[in-house]
XYZ file of N, CA and C in Angstrom:
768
model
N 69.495 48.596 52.595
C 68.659 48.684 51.397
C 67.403 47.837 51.575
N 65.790 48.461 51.476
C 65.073 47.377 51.157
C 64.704 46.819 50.321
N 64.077 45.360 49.922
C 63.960 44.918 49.487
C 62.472 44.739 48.781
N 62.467 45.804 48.297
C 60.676 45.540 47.676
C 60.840 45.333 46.505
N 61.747 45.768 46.022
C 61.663 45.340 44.046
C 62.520 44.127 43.886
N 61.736 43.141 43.415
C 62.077 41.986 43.596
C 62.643 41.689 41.656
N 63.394 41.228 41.546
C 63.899 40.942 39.588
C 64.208 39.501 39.973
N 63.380 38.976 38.846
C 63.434 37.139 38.361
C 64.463 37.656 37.440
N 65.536 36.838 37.828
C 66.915 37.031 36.817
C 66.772 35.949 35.447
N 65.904 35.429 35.861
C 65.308 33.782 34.694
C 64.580 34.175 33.672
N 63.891 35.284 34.328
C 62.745 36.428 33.166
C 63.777 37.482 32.464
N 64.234 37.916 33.228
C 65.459 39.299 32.815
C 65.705 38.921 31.616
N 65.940 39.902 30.526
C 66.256 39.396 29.226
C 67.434 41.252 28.922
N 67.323 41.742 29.921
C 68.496 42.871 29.798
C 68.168 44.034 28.865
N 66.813 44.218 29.139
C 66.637 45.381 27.832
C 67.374 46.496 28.332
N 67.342 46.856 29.725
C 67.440 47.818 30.421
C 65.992 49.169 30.121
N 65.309 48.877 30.206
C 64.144 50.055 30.106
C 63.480 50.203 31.760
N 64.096 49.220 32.626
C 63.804 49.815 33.906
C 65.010 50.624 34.541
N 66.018 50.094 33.737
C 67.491 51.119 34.009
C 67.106 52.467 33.614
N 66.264 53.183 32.363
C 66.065 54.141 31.910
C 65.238 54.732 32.788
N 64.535 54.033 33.039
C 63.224 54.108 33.628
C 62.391 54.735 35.183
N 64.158 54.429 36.052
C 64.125 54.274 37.000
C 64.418 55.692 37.799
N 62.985 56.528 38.797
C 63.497 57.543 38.688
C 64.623 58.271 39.942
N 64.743 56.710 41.076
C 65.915 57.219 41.957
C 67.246 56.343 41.282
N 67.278 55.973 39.766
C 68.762 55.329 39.506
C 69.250 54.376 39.884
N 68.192 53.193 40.672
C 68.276 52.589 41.913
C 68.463 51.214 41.055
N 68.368 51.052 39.589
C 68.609 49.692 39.218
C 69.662 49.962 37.790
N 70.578 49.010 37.802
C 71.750 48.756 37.113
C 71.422 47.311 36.640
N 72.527 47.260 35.071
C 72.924 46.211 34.567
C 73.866 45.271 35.013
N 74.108 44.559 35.780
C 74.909 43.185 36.186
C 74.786 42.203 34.918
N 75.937 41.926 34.523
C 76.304 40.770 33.594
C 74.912 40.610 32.946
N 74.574 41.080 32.194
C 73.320 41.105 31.648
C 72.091 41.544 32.234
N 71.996 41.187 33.442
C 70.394 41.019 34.197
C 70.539 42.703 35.081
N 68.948 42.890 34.888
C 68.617 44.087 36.124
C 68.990 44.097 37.318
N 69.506 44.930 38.092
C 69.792 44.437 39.380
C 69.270 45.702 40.230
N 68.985 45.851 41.448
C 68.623 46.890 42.463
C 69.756 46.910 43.218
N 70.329 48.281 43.086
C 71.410 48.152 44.165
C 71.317 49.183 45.128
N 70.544 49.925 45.372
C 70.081 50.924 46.082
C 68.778 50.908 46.393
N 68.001 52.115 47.824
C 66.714 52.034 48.065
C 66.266 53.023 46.635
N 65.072 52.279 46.423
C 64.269 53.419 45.512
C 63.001 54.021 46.212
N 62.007 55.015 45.559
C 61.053 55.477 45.982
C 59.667 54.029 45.927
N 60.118 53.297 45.208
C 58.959 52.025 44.885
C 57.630 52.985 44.310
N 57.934 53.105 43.361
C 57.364 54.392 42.229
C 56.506 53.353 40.973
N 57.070 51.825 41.193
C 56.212 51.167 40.575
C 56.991 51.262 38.712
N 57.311 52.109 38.524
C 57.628 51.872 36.942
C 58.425 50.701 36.147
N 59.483 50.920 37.441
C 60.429 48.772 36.726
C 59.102 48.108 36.276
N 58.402 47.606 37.634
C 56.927 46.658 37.534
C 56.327 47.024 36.199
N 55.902 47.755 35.799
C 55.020 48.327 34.890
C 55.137 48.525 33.224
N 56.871 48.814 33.473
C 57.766 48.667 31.911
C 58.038 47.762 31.466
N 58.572 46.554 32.228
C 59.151 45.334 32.097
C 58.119 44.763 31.013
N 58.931 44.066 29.889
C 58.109 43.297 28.939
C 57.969 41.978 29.013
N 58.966 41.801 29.860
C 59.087 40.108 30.703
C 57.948 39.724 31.822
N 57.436 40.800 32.091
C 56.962 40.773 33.374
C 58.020 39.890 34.687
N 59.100 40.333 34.624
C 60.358 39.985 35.634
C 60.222 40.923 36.685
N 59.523 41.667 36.971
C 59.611 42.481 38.371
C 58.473 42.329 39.556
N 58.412 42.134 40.347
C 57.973 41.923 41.476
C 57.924 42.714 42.571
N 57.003 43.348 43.449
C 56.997 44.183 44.100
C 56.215 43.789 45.617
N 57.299 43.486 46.696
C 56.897 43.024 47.829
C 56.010 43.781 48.847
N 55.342 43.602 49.620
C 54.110 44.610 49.446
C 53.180 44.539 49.156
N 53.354 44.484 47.899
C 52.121 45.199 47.004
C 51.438 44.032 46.574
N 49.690 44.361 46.058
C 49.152 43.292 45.381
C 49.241 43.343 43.688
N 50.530 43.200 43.389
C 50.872 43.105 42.155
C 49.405 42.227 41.132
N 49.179 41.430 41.755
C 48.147 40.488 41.262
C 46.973 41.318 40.742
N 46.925 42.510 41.094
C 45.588 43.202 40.694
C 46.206 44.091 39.428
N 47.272 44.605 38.727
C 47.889 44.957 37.620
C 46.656 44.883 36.438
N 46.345 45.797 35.830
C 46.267 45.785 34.416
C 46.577 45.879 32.997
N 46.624 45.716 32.431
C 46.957 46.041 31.297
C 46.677 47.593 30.925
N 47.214 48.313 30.429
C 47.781 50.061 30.206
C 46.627 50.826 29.805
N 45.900 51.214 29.856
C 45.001 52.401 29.214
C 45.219 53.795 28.885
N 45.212 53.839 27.851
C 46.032 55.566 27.702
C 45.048 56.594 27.840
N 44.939 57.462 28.616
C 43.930 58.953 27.939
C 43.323 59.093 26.877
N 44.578 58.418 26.212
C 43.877 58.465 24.682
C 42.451 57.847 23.783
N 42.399 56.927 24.758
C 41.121 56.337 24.317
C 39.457 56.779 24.650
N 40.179 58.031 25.837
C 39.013 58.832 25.494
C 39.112 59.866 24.785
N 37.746 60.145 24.119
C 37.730 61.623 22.937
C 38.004 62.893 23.749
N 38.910 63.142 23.647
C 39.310 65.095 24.128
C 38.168 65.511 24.191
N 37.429 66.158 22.795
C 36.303 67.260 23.100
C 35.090 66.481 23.859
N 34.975 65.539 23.762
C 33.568 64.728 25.021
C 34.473 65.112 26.221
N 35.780 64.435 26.622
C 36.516 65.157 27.784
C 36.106 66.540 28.459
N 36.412 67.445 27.106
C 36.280 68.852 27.325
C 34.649 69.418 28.118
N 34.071 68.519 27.099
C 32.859 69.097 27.530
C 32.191 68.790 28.349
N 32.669 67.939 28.737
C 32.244 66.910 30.361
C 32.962 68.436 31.201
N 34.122 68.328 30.914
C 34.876 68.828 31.912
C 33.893 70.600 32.176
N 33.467 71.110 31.032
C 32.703 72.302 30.901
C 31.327 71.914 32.051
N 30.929 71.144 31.942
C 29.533 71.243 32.095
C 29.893 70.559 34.109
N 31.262 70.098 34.192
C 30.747 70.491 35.622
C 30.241 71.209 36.758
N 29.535 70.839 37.250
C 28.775 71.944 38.344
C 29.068 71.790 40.011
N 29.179 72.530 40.586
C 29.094 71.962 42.214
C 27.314 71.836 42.373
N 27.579 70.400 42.950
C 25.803 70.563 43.257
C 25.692 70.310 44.793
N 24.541 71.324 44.867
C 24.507 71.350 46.702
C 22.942 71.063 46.995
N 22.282 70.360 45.984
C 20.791 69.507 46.103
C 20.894 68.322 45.818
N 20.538 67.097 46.456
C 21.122 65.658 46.729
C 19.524 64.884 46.232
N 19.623 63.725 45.989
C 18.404 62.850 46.381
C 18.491 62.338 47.114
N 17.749 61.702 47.962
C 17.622 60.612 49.060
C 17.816 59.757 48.925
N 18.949 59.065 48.471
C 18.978 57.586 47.518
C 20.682 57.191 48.191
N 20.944 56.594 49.269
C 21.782 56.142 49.099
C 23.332 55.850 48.237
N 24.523 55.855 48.280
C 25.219 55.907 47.541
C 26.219 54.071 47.665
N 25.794 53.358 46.526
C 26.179 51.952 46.787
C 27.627 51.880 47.147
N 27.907 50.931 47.679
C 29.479 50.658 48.493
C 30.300 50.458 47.218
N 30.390 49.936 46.192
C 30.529 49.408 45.018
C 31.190 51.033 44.117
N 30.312 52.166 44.045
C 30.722 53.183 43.782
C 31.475 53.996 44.890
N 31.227 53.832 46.019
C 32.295 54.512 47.043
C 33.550 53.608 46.794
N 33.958 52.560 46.390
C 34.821 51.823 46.471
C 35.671 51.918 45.374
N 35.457 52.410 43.998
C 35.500 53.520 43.025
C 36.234 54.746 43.163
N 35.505 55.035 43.843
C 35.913 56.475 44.234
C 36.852 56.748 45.187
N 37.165 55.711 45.494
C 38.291 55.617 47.082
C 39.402 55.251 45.694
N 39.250 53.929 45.405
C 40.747 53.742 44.065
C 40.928 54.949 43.225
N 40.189 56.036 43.027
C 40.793 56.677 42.199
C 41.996 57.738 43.007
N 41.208 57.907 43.957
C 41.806 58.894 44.887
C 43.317 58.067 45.544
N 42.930 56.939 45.246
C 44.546 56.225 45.655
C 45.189 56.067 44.627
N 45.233 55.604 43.314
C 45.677 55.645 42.041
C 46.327 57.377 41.957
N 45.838 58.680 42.196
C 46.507 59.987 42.047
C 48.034 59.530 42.386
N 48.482 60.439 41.420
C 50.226 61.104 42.080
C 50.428 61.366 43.125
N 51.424 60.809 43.781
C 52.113 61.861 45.389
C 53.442 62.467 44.765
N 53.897 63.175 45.177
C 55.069 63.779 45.100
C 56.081 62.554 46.214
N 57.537 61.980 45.331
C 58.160 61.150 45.907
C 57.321 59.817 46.168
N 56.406 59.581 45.253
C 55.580 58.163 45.392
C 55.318 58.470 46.789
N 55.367 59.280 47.662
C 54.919 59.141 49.281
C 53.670 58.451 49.312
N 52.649 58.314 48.640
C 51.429 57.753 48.985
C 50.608 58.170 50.697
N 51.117 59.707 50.600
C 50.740 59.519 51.843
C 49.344 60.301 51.932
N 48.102 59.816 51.474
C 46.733 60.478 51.318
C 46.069 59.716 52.146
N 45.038 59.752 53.106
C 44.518 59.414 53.624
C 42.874 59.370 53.061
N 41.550 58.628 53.433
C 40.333 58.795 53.081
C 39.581 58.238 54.049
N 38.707 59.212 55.133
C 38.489 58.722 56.127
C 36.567 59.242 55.930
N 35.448 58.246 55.454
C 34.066 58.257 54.916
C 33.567 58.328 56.274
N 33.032 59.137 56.388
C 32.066 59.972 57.826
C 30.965 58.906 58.285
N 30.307 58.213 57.061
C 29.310 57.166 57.644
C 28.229 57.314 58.773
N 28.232 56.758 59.514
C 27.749 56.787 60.919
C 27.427 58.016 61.967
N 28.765 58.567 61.932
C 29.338 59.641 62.397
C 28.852 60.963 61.330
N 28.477 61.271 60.751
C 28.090 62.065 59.328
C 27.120 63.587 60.448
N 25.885 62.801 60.686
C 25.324 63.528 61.422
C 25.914 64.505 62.665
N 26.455 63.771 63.538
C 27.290 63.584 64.857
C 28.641 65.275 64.507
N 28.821 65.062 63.661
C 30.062 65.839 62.949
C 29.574 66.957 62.433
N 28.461 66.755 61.783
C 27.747 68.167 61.011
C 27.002 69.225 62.560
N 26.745 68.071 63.192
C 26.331 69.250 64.267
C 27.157 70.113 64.968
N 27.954 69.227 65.204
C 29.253 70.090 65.693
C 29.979 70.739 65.248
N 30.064 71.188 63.876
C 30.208 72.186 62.928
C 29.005 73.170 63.194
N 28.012 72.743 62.844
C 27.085 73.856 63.220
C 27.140 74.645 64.271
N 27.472 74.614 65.213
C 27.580 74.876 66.628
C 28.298 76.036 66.590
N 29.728 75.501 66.080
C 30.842 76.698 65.819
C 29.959 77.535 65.158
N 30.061 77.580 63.688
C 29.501 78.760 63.228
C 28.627 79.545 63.815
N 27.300 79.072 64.391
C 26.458 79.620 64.796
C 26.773 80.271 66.267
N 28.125 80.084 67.091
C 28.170 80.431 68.430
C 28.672 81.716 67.583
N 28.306 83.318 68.812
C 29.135 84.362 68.716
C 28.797 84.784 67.754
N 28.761 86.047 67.818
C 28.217 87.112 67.337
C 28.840 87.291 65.276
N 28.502 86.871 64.304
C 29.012 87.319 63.450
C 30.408 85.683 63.033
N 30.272 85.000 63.690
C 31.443 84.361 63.820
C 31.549 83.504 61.865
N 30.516 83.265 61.436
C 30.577 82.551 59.994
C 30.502 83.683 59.182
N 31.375 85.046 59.188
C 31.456 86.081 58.262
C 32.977 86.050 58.223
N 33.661 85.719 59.431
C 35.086 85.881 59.240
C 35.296 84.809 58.265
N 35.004 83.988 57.934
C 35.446 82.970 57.253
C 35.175 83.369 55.452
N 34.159 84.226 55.502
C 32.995 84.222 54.244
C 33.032 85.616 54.320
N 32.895 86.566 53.657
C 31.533 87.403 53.377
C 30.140 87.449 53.032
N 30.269 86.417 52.357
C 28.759 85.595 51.734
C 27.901 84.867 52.657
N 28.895 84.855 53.519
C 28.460 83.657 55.077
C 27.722 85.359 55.613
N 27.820 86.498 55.226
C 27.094 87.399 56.296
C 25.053 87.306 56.131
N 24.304 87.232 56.574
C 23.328 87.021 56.441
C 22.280 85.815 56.561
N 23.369 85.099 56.268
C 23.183 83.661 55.730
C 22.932 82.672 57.020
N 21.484 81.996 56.581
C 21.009 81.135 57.709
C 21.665 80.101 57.547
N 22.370 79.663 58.821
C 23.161 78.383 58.900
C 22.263 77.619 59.636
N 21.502 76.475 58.855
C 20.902 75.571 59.304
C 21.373 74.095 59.401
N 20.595 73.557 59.680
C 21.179 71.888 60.682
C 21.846 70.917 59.144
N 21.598 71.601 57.823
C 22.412 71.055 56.775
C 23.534 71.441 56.293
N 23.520 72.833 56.880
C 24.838 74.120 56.455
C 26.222 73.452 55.675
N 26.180 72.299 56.801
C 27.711 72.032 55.983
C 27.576 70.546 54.615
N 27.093 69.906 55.084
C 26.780 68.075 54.472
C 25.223 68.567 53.097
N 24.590 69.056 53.308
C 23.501 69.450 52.308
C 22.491 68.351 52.262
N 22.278 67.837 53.281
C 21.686 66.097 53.445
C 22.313 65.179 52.261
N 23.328 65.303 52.121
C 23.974 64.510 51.346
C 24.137 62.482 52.101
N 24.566 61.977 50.591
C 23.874 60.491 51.496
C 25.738 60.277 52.084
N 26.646 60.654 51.365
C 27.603 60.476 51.523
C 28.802 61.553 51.907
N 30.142 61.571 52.846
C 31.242 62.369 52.704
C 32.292 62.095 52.939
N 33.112 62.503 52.348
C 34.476 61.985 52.776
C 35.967 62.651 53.248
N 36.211 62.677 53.867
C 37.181 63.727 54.382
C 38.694 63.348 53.549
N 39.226 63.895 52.666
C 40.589 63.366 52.035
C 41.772 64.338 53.314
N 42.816 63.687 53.457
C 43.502 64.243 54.557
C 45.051 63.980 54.240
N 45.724 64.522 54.615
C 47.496 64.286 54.626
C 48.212 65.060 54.638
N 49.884 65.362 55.006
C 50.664 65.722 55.732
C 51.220 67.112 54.216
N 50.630 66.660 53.456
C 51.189 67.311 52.194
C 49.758 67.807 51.413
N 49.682 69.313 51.352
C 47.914 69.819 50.647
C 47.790 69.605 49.553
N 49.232 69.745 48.643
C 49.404 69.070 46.908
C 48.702 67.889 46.823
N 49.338 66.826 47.259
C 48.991 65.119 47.099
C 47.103 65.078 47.454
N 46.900 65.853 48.438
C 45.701 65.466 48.874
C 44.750 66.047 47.972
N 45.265 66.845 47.240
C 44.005 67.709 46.623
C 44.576 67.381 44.961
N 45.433 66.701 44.755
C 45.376 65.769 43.367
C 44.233 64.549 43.451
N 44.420 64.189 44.545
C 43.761 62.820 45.037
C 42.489 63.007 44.576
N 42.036 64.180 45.362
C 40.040 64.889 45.161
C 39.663 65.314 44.208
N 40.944 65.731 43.309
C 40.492 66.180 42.097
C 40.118 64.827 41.305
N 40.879 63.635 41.477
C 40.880 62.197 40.908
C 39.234 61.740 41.548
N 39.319 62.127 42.218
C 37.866 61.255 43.154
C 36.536 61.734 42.363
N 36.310 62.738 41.943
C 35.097 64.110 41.875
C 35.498 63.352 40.128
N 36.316 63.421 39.026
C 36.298 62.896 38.314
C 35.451 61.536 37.551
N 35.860 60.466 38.761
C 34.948 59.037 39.243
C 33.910 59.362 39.229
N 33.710 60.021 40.899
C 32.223 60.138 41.358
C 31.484 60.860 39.744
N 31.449 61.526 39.135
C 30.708 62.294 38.251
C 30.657 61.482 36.984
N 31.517 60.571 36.887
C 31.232 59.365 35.319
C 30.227 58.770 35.981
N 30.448 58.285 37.646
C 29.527 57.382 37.875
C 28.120 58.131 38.254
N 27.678 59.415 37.853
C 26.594 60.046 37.714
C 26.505 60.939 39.101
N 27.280 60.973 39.885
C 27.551 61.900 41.617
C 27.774 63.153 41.255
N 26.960 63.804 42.132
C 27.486 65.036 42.128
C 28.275 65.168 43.165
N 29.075 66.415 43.265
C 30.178 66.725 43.998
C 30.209 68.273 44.619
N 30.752 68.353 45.817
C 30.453 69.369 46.544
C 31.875 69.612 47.501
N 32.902 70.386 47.131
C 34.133 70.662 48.236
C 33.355 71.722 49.308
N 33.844 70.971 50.485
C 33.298 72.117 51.806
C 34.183 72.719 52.488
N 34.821 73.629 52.379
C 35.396 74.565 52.646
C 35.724 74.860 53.983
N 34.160 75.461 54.514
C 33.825 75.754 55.578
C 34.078 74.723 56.459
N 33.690 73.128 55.971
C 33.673 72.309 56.919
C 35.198 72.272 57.185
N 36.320 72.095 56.342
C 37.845 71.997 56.507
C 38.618 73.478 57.740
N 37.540 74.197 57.679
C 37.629 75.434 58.603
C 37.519 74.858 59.567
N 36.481 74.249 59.891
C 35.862 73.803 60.877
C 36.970 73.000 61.942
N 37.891 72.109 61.033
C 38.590 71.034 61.114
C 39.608 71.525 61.687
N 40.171 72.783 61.438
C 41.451 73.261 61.689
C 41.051 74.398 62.750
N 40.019 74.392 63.104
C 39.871 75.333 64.578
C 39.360 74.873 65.659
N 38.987 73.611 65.321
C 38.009 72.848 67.014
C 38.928 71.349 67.264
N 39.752 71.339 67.872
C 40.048 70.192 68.423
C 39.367 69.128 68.020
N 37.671 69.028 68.939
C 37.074 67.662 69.021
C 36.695 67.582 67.398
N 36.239 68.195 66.703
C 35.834 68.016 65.416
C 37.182 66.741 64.726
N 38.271 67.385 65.072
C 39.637 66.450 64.522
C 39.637 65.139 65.117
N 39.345 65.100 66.282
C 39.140 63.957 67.021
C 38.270 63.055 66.938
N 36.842 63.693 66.374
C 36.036 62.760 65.585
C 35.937 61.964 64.763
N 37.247 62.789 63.430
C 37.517 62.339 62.388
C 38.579 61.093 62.553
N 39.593 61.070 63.744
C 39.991 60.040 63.745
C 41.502 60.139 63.115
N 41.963 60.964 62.405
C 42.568 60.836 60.765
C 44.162 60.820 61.362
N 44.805 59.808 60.328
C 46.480 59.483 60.827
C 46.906 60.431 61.669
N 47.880 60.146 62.135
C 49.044 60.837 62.974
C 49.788 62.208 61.889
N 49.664 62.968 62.175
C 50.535 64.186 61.727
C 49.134 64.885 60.397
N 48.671 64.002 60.409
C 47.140 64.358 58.954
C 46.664 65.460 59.648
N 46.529 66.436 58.576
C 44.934 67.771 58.104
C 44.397 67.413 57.328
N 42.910 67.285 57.698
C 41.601 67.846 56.554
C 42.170 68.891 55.341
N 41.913 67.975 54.128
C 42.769 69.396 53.344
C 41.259 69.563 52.234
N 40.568 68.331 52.498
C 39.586 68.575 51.877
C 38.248 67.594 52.099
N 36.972 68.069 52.211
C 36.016 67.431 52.416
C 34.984 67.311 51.482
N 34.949 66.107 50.551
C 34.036 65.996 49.688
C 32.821 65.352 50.126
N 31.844 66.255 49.520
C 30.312 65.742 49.213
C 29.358 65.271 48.224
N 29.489 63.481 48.503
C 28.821 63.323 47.182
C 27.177 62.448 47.746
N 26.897 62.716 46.299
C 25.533 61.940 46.096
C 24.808 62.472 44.511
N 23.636 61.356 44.445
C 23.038 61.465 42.874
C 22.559 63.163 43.138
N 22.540 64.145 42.223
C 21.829 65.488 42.022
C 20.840 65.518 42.303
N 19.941 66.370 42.789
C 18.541 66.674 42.123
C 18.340 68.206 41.815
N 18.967 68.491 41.020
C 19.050 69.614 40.168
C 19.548 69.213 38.934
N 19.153 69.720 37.653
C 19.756 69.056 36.366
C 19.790 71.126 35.543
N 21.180 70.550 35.128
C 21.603 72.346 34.630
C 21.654 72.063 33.078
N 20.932 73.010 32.500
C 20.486 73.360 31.056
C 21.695 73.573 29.771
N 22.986 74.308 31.044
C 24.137 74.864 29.962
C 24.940 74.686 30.478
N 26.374 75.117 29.828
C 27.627 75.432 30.781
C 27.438 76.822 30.840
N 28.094 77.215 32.416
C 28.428 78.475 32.910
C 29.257 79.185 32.484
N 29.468 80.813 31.849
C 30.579 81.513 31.200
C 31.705 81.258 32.281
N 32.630 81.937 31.553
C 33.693 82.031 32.743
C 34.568 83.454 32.647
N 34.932 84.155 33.191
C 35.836 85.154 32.935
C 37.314 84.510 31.785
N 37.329 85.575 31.390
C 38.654 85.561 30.858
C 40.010 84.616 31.639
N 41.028 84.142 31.193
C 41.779 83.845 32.149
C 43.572 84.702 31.166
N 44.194 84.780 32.455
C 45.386 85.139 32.085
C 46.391 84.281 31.764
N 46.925 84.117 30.453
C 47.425 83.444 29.514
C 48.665 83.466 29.216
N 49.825 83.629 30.039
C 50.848 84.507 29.071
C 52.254 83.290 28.368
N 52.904 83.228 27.896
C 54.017 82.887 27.215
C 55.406 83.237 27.503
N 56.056 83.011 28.026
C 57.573 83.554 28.125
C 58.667 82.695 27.409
């Protein structure tokens, strides 16, 4: 059994709400006090329920904990209409994106759900390498006759130039892991951030194509052991500003 959930039996006051709480069953009542008698997923909820603050989690920087914020404290329809008026934007300014907001945007994408607490998302920021990577994307597409139509139809015609994939964007980030669910909760969490903090956002598709057909492209990226590109975000401030929200088709609704 390991030992990451740590219980101050001095704090324990026996409510049992991490007994309820607990979602591998992994902690029991002993003569009053919480006890761990099995491995759990370390899912964090004992830590988090406890009104004693009696739980402890080895590992982790418990020390950074906050106090609870519910959804609730933001207004739904401002929600909503935020959520309406997002756009993919694929026109950037030239302005740098501060470390301070990438650093933002990395916690949110780690804060997402995994399935089984796995935590297993990766975030690997192109930086340096940004340029270096976009060319070599370019390359593919543009070798061979027709070759950026198999991917697209929309790709038929279409001049693939030295921005094709990145959009001179100041920033990108490749989200990656062994599981496409977890990773693409993560990006959905990230694009959220980035856009309070005024970013626009851009999923590249093509570039994740890219990722899963050229060796060296993967090798560039660097990314854990057993990791896919499941998604490549592009951010930076807009320079396009949109007037409305976009209709949308109907969607299918049903009830059973």
């Amino acid at each position: 059994m390991n030992n990451t959930i740590i219980i101050d039996k001095g704090k324990c006051i026996g409510c049992g709400l991490c007994v309820k709480d607990c979602v591998a069953s992994a902690i029991k009542l002993e003569g009053g006090k919480a006890e761990v008698f099995k491995d759990c997923i370390e899912c964090g909820h004992c830590f988090a329920v406890c009104p004693q603050n009696a739980v402890d989690m080895k590992g982790y920087d418990t020390s950074s904990s906050l106090p609870v914020t519910p959804m609730t404290e933001i207004d739904s329809d401002t929600l909503l209409a935020a959520m309406k008026s997002r756009r993919t934007i694929r026109q950037y300014k030239d302005i740098p994106v501060e470390q301070e907001v990438i650093d933002k945007i990395i916690e949110a994408g780690k804060v997402a759900p995994t399935g089984a607490n796995s935590q297993n998302v990766a975030f690997t920021v192109l930086g340096s390498k940004q340029d270096a990577i976009e060319k070599e994307c370019v390359k593919i597409f543009r070798a061979g006759v027709g070759i950026g139509s198999k991917f697209s139809k929309s790709l038929q015609g279409t001049v693939i130039d030295d921005n094709f994939f990145f959009k001179k964007a100041p920033l990108v980030i490749v989200v990656s892991g062994k599981d496409t669910v977890n990773a693409t909760i993560a990006s959905s969490y990230m694009e959220i951030m980035a856009n309070s903090l005024g970013l626009g956002a851009l999923y590249s598709g093509f570039f994740v194509a890219c990722t899963h057909i050229n060796p060296k492209i993967k090798s560039m990226l660097k990314l854990p052991k057993g990791h896919k590109a499941v998604t490549c975000m592009i951010f930076g401030y807009p320079d396009v500003h949109y007037q409305r929200t976009a209709p949308r088709k109907p969607h299918s609704v049903k009830e059973l």
